[in-house]
Coordinates of C-alpha atoms and ligand atoms in Angstrom, one line a residue:
M21 CA 3.7 7.0 -25.2
V22 CA 3.0 5.5 -21.7
I23 CA -0.2 6.0 -19.9
Y24 CA 0.7 4.9 -16.4
L25 CA -2.3 3.7 -14.4
D26 CA -0.4 1.4 -12.1
N27 CA 0.7 3.7 -9.3
N28 CA -0.1 1.2 -6.5
A29 CA 2.8 -0.9 -8.0
T30 CA 5.2 2.0 -8.0
T31 CA 5.3 5.8 -8.8
K32 CA 7.3 8.1 -10.8
V33 CA 10.0 10.0 -8.8
D34 CA 9.0 13.6 -8.4
K35 CA 11.5 15.9 -10.1
R36 CA 11.6 18.1 -6.9
V37 CA 12.5 14.9 -5.0
L38 CA 15.3 14.1 -7.4
D39 CA 16.7 17.7 -7.4
E40 CA 17.0 17.6 -3.6
M41 CA 18.7 14.2 -3.7
L42 CA 21.3 14.9 -6.4
P43 CA 23.8 16.9 -4.3
Y44 CA 24.1 13.8 -2.0
L45 CA 24.8 11.6 -4.9
E46 CA 27.5 14.0 -6.2
D47 CA 29.5 16.3 -4.0
E48 CA 28.0 15.7 -0.6
Y49 CA 28.9 12.1 -0.3
A50 CA 30.4 12.1 3.3
N51 CA 29.5 9.4 5.7
P52 CA 27.1 11.2 8.1
S53 CA 28.8 9.4 11.1
S54 CA 32.3 10.8 10.4
M55 CA 33.8 13.4 12.7
Y56 CA 35.0 16.0 10.2
Q57 CA 33.2 19.1 9.0
F58 CA 32.5 17.6 5.6
S59 CA 30.0 15.2 7.1
V60 CA 27.9 17.8 8.9
K61 CA 25.8 18.5 5.8
S62 CA 24.9 14.8 5.4
S63 CA 24.0 14.4 9.0
K64 CA 21.9 17.6 9.0
A65 CA 20.1 16.4 5.9
I66 CA 19.2 13.1 7.7
A67 CA 17.9 15.1 10.7
Q68 CA 15.8 17.3 8.4
A69 CA 14.4 14.2 6.7
R70 CA 13.6 12.7 10.1
A71 CA 11.7 15.9 11.0
Q72 CA 9.8 15.7 7.7
M73 CA 8.9 12.1 8.4
K74 CA 7.8 13.0 11.9
D75 CA 5.4 15.5 10.4
F76 CA 4.2 13.0 7.8
F77 CA 3.5 10.4 10.4
G78 CA 2.0 13.0 12.8
A79 CA 4.4 11.5 15.4
K80 CA 5.2 13.1 18.8
S81 CA 9.0 12.9 18.3
E82 CA 11.7 12.4 15.7
R83 CA 12.8 9.5 17.8
E84 CA 9.8 7.6 16.7
V85 CA 11.1 7.5 13.1
I86 CA 13.4 4.7 11.8
F87 CA 14.6 4.7 8.2
T88 CA 14.5 1.3 6.4
S89 CA 15.0 0.1 2.9
C90 CA 11.3 -0.6 1.9
G91 CA 7.8 -1.4 3.1
S92 CA 8.7 -5.1 3.4
E93 CA 11.6 -4.3 5.7
S94 CA 9.5 -2.0 7.8
A95 CA 6.9 -4.8 8.2
N96 CA 9.5 -7.4 9.0
M97 CA 11.2 -5.2 11.6
A98 CA 7.8 -4.4 13.3
I99 CA 6.5 -7.9 13.3
K100 CA 9.7 -9.8 14.2
G101 CA 10.5 -7.0 16.7
V102 CA 7.2 -7.2 18.6
L103 CA 7.4 -11.0 18.8
A104 CA 11.0 -10.9 20.0
A105 CA 10.1 -8.4 22.7
N106 CA 7.1 -10.5 23.8
K107 CA 8.5 -14.1 23.7
N108 CA 5.8 -15.6 26.0
K109 CA 2.9 -14.5 23.8
R110 CA 2.3 -16.8 20.8
H111 CA -0.9 -15.5 19.2
I112 CA -1.2 -13.1 16.2
I113 CA -4.2 -11.6 14.4
T114 CA -4.0 -10.4 10.9
T115 CA -6.4 -10.3 7.8
K116 CA -6.8 -12.5 4.8
V117 CA -6.1 -9.6 2.5
E118 CA -2.7 -8.3 3.6
H119 CA 0.2 -7.8 1.2
A120 CA 2.5 -10.8 0.5
C121 CA 5.3 -9.3 2.6
V122 CA 3.1 -9.7 5.6
L123 CA 1.2 -12.9 4.7
N124 CA 4.3 -14.9 3.8
L125 CA 6.0 -13.9 7.0
Y126 CA 2.9 -15.1 9.0
Q127 CA 3.0 -18.5 7.2
T128 CA 6.6 -18.8 8.2
L129 CA 5.8 -17.9 11.8
E130 CA 3.0 -20.5 11.9
K131 CA 5.6 -23.1 11.0
Q132 CA 7.6 -21.9 14.0
G133 CA 4.6 -22.6 16.3
Y134 CA 2.8 -19.2 16.3
E135 CA -1.0 -19.3 16.2
V136 CA -2.2 -16.9 13.5
D137 CA -5.9 -15.9 13.0
Y138 CA -6.7 -14.4 9.6
I139 CA -9.8 -12.1 9.7
G140 CA -12.1 -12.1 6.7
V141 CA -13.7 -9.4 4.7
N142 CA -17.2 -8.9 3.2
S143 CA -18.0 -8.7 -0.6
S144 CA -17.2 -4.9 -0.5
G145 CA -13.7 -5.7 0.9
E146 CA -14.6 -4.4 4.4
L147 CA -13.1 -6.0 7.5
D148 CA -15.3 -8.1 9.9
I149 CA -14.6 -6.0 13.1
E150 CA -16.8 -8.2 15.3
E151 CA -14.7 -11.3 14.3
L152 CA -11.6 -9.3 15.1
K153 CA -12.9 -8.3 18.6
E154 CA -13.7 -11.9 19.5
K155 CA -10.2 -13.1 18.6
I156 CA -8.2 -10.8 20.9
K157 CA -7.1 -12.8 23.9
P158 CA -4.5 -12.5 26.8
D159 CA -2.0 -14.3 24.7
T160 CA -2.3 -12.0 21.7
A161 CA 1.1 -10.5 21.1
L162 CA 0.3 -8.6 17.9
V163 CA -2.5 -7.4 15.6
S164 CA -1.3 -6.5 12.1
I165 CA -3.7 -4.8 9.7
M166 CA -3.1 -2.8 6.5
W167 CA -4.6 0.8 6.4
A168 CA -5.5 0.6 2.7
N169 CA -5.6 -2.4 0.5
N170 CA -3.2 -2.4 -2.5
E171 CA -5.6 -4.2 -4.8
T172 CA -9.0 -2.6 -4.0
G173 CA -8.0 0.6 -2.2
V174 CA -10.5 -0.3 0.5
I175 CA -9.6 1.6 3.8
F176 CA -9.7 -0.3 7.1
P177 CA -10.7 1.8 10.2
V178 CA -7.4 1.3 11.9
K179 CA -7.8 4.2 14.4
E180 CA -11.0 2.6 15.7
I181 CA -9.4 -0.9 15.6
A182 CA -6.5 0.4 17.7
D183 CA -8.9 1.6 20.4
I184 CA -10.7 -1.8 20.4
I185 CA -7.4 -3.7 20.7
K186 CA -6.2 -1.6 23.6
S187 CA -9.6 -1.8 25.4
K188 CA -9.5 -5.6 25.1
N189 CA -5.8 -6.1 25.9
P190 CA -3.6 -3.1 26.5
E191 CA -0.5 -5.2 26.1
T192 CA -1.2 -6.3 22.6
K193 CA 0.8 -4.3 20.0
F194 CA -0.8 -3.0 16.8
F195 CA 1.2 -2.8 13.6
V196 CA -0.3 -1.0 10.6
D197 CA 1.0 -1.5 7.1
G198 CA 0.6 2.1 5.9
V199 CA 2.3 1.6 2.5
Q200 CA -0.8 2.2 0.3
A201 CA -2.3 4.8 2.6
S202 CA 0.8 7.1 2.3
G203 CA -0.1 10.4 0.7
K204 CA -3.7 9.3 0.4
L205 CA -4.8 9.8 4.0
D206 CA -3.7 11.9 7.0
F207 CA -1.9 9.6 9.5
D208 CA -1.9 11.9 12.6
L209 CA -0.5 8.9 14.6
K210 CA 0.1 10.8 17.8
S211 CA -3.7 11.0 18.4
T212 CA -4.1 7.2 17.9
N213 CA -3.3 3.9 19.7
I214 CA -1.4 2.6 16.7
D215 CA 2.0 1.3 17.9
L216 CA 3.9 0.8 14.7
L217 CA 3.3 1.8 11.1
G218 CA 5.4 1.1 8.0
V219 CA 5.7 3.1 4.7
S220 CA 7.6 2.8 1.5
G221 CA 8.9 5.7 -0.5
H222 CA 8.3 4.4 -4.0
K223 CA 4.6 4.5 -3.5
F224 CA 4.6 8.3 -3.0
H225 CA 7.1 9.6 -5.6
A226 CA 10.4 8.9 -3.8
P227 CA 12.7 6.3 -5.3
K228 CA 12.6 2.5 -4.7
G229 CA 14.8 1.3 -1.9
I230 CA 13.8 3.6 0.9
G231 CA 11.1 3.3 3.6
A232 CA 10.4 4.1 7.2
L233 CA 8.9 2.6 10.3
Y234 CA 7.1 4.6 13.0
V235 CA 7.6 3.1 16.4
K236 CA 5.6 4.8 19.2
S237 CA 8.0 6.0 22.0
D238 CA 6.7 3.6 24.6
V239 CA 7.1 0.5 22.4
I240 CA 10.4 -1.3 22.8
I241 CA 11.5 -3.7 20.0
P242 CA 15.0 -5.0 19.1
P243 CA 16.6 -4.1 15.7
L244 CA 16.2 -6.3 12.7
I245 CA 19.6 -5.5 11.3
V246 CA 22.3 -5.6 14.0
G247 CA 25.7 -4.0 13.5
G248 CA 26.7 -0.3 13.8
H249 CA 25.0 2.4 15.9
Q250 CA 23.1 4.0 13.0
E251 CA 19.4 4.9 13.7
R252 CA 20.3 4.9 17.4
G253 CA 21.2 1.2 17.1
M254 CA 17.8 0.4 15.7
R255 CA 18.9 -0.2 12.1
A256 CA 22.6 -0.9 11.3
G257 CA 24.2 0.1 8.0
T258 CA 25.6 3.3 6.7
E259 CA 22.7 5.6 6.1
N260 CA 21.5 6.0 2.5
V261 CA 21.7 9.7 2.7
P262 CA 20.3 10.7 -0.8
Y263 CA 17.4 8.3 -0.5
I264 CA 16.6 9.4 3.0
V265 CA 16.6 13.0 1.8
G266 CA 14.3 12.0 -1.1
L267 CA 11.9 10.3 1.3
G268 CA 11.7 13.4 3.5
V269 CA 11.0 15.7 0.5
A270 CA 8.5 13.2 -1.0
A271 CA 6.7 13.1 2.4
T272 CA 6.3 16.8 2.6
L273 CA 5.1 17.0 -1.0
A274 CA 2.6 14.3 -0.3
Q275 CA 1.2 16.2 2.6
D276 CA 1.0 19.3 0.4
A277 CA -0.8 17.3 -2.3
L278 CA -3.3 15.6 -0.1
K279 CA -6.1 17.9 -0.9
Y280 CA -5.4 17.4 -4.7
E281 CA -5.4 13.7 -4.1
L282 CA -8.7 13.7 -2.3
T283 CA -10.4 16.0 -4.9
E284 CA -8.8 16.0 -8.4
I285 CA -7.3 12.5 -8.4
K286 CA -10.6 11.1 -7.0
R287 CA -12.5 13.0 -9.7
L288 CA -10.4 11.4 -12.4
R289 CA -10.6 8.0 -10.8
D290 CA -14.4 8.3 -10.6
K291 CA -14.6 9.5 -14.2
L292 CA -12.6 6.4 -15.3
E293 CA -14.6 4.0 -13.2
T294 CA -18.1 5.3 -14.0
G295 CA -17.1 5.6 -17.7
I296 CA -16.0 1.9 -17.8
L297 CA -19.0 0.7 -15.9
K298 CA -21.3 2.6 -18.3
R299 CA -19.6 1.6 -21.5
V300 CA -18.6 -2.0 -20.9
F301 CA -21.5 -4.4 -20.3
N302 CA -19.5 -7.1 -18.5
A303 CA -17.7 -4.8 -16.1
R304 CA -18.4 -4.8 -12.4
L305 CA -16.8 -2.9 -9.5
N306 CA -14.9 -5.2 -7.1
S307 CA -15.1 -3.1 -3.9
S308 CA -17.0 -0.7 -1.8
I309 CA -17.7 2.5 -3.6
S310 CA -17.1 5.0 -0.9
N311 CA -14.7 3.6 1.6
R312 CA -11.6 3.7 -0.6
V313 CA -8.4 5.6 -1.1
P314 CA -9.1 8.1 -3.9
N315 CA -6.7 6.8 -6.6
T316 CA -7.7 3.1 -6.9
S317 CA -10.3 1.2 -8.9
N318 CA -10.6 -2.5 -9.2
I319 CA -12.9 -3.7 -12.0
G320 CA -13.9 -7.2 -12.9
F321 CA -14.6 -8.0 -16.6
E322 CA -16.7 -11.1 -16.5
Y323 CA -15.9 -14.3 -18.5
I324 CA -12.6 -13.0 -19.9
E325 CA -8.9 -13.2 -18.9
G326 CA -7.3 -10.3 -17.2
E327 CA -3.9 -11.1 -18.7
L328 CA -5.3 -10.7 -22.2
I329 CA -6.8 -7.3 -21.3
L330 CA -3.4 -6.2 -19.9
L331 CA -1.6 -7.3 -23.0
H332 CA -4.0 -5.4 -25.3
L333 CA -3.8 -2.3 -23.1
S334 CA -0.1 -2.5 -23.1
D335 CA -0.1 -2.5 -26.9
L336 CA -2.0 0.8 -26.6
G337 CA 0.6 2.2 -24.1
I338 CA -1.7 1.8 -21.1
C339 CA -0.2 0.2 -18.0
A340 CA -2.6 -1.4 -15.4
S341 CA -2.4 -4.5 -13.3
S342 CA -4.3 -7.7 -12.7
G343 CA -3.3 -8.0 -9.0
S344 CA -0.5 -6.9 -6.8
A345 CA 2.9 -6.5 -8.6
C346 CA 4.4 -9.2 -6.4
T347 CA 1.8 -11.9 -7.6
S348 CA 1.0 -10.7 -11.1
G349 CA 3.7 -13.0 -12.5
S350 CA 1.4 -15.9 -11.6
L351 CA -2.0 -16.8 -13.0
E352 CA -3.4 -17.6 -9.5
P353 CA -6.4 -15.4 -8.9
S354 CA -5.9 -12.7 -6.3
H355 CA -6.2 -13.8 -2.7
V356 CA -7.8 -10.4 -1.9
L357 CA -10.6 -10.9 -4.5
R358 CA -11.1 -14.5 -3.4
A359 CA -11.4 -13.4 0.3
M360 CA -14.1 -11.0 -0.9
G361 CA -16.0 -13.8 -2.6
V362 CA -15.8 -12.1 -6.0
P363 CA -17.6 -14.6 -8.3
F364 CA -15.5 -17.0 -10.3
T365 CA -16.7 -15.4 -13.5
A366 CA -15.0 -12.1 -12.7
L367 CA -12.0 -13.4 -10.7
H368 CA -9.7 -14.0 -13.6
G369 CA -10.7 -10.8 -15.5
S370 CA -10.1 -8.3 -12.8
I371 CA -8.0 -5.2 -13.5
R372 CA -6.6 -2.6 -11.0
F373 CA -6.3 0.9 -12.3
S374 CA -4.4 3.2 -9.9
L375 CA -3.8 6.9 -10.6
S376 CA -1.3 9.5 -9.3
R377 CA -0.7 13.3 -9.4
Y378 CA 0.7 12.8 -12.8
T379 CA -2.4 11.3 -14.3
T380 CA -4.1 13.7 -16.8
E381 CA -7.7 14.1 -18.0
E382 CA -6.4 13.3 -21.5
E383 CA -5.1 10.0 -20.3
I384 CA -8.4 9.0 -18.7
D385 CA -10.3 10.1 -21.9
Y386 CA -7.9 8.0 -24.0
T387 CA -8.3 5.0 -21.8
L388 CA -12.1 5.3 -21.8
D389 CA -12.0 5.6 -25.6
K390 CA -9.8 2.5 -26.1
L391 CA -10.9 0.1 -23.4
P392 CA -14.4 -0.8 -24.7
G393 CA -12.9 -1.9 -28.1
V394 CA -10.3 -4.0 -26.3
I395 CA -12.9 -5.7 -24.2
D396 CA -15.1 -6.3 -27.3
K397 CA -12.3 -8.0 -29.1
I398 CA -11.6 -10.3 -26.1
V399 CA -15.3 -11.0 -25.5
N400 CA -15.6 -12.2 -29.1
L401 CA -12.9 -14.9 -28.4
S402 CA -14.4 -16.0 -25.1
P403 CA -15.8 -19.6 -25.0
Y404 CA -18.6 -18.3 -22.7
Q405 CA -20.8 -16.7 -25.5
D406 CA -24.1 -17.9 -24.0
E407 CA -23.3 -16.4 -20.6
L408 CA -22.0 -13.2 -22.1
N409 CA -25.2 -12.8 -24.2
H410 CA -27.3 -13.4 -21.2
L411 CA -25.3 -10.7 -19.3
R412 CA -25.6 -8.3 -22.3
N413 CA -29.4 -8.7 -22.5
S414 CA -29.9 -8.4 -18.7
K415 CA -28.2 -4.9 -18.7
Ligands
LIG527 N1 2.5 -3.4 1.8 C1 1.6 -3.1 0.8 C2 0.2 -2.8 1.0 C3 2.1 -2.9 -0.5 O1 1.3 -2.6 -1.5 C4 3.5 -3.2 -0.8 C5 4.1 -3.1 -2.2 O2 3.4 -3.2 -3.1 C6 4.3 -3.5 0.3 C7 3.8 -3.6 1.6 C8 5.8 -3.8 0.1 O3 6.5 -2.6 -0.1 P1 8.0 -2.6 -0.7 O4 7.8 -3.0 -2.2 O5 8.5 -1.3 -0.5 O6 8.7 -3.6 0.0

């Protein structure tokens, strides 16, 4: 039995996605660029997926959609592309709570002489917009901000931020990491000042290894991968037809499921969260209550170790996470929670639960039933008994 509450790490491929992909892994294997009749179906399938992604993004044109291999590639293409197209500008603004695929790239760029400002967040995980406003200057090539945080689910007001950026410096480009907002919010990019936005299929029930980048029609960037003419010369490499098909179908399904996400998944997430906060005396919510994507809850369990909680949950078949999947191999506390000033006492015992359309009421009930016992066991082993007693009595 697996109770999968780690959907911000990756999601299960939807059976309807797989069914649409299979013909392109079996009989329809033609290279879409070939000249014979056999490749027409493959090239039409890519065109259809591009139209589906255009709708998903709320873009103006299919030409604004580039297929990539993942969220990290989309981010790298956007960031490196904007900087290459604006060689005389050396200033970048981002946040302290971006995903590693963005933060590690900025650290590399700093070594190459770029000046990078990292905007902070408050204790609810919300961005300091005033600080951001002050930092924009004539030399700012790029602002790069995630739409929703992978660890806390906190949503940043990127549409308003896009307007602020353009009013302060119309030449500054704005890249949004949309990976964790996909399928959880309506993008409608054509009505915004967002220039570039990256997504990753495996976060919304397509397979791993496929992503996309939205590039607004008036934004010119060079390709990241140079070679053949695929993707109108913007991304070389024979197209991954089955996965592109899967991404398009997953995008359409995600749009159809948006209402379910915002009501039913939110209801289950809230049930899990309020249930834990009520039953477990040393639990605290690590983010803003309202300004979040509907599937994510990050809860700190004070004076105990998150890894121990995860191991006990794993024994019960429950999968959750103590940080982003990319950093959870290390025992370093999360950079996101540190930026929020989460107290030291809860920093090491923070767990992210993330739901999906496959999460059931029974799974939430089971987790609520088992978790208090797990925490009790670990609390009894904690060296912080005085502090825990104090906490218990103050509740
Ligand atoms: N951005 C965010 C916010 C993410 O959560 C992730 C993955 O966890 C990525 C980017 C990277 O996506 P991918 O794993 O497809 O490269």
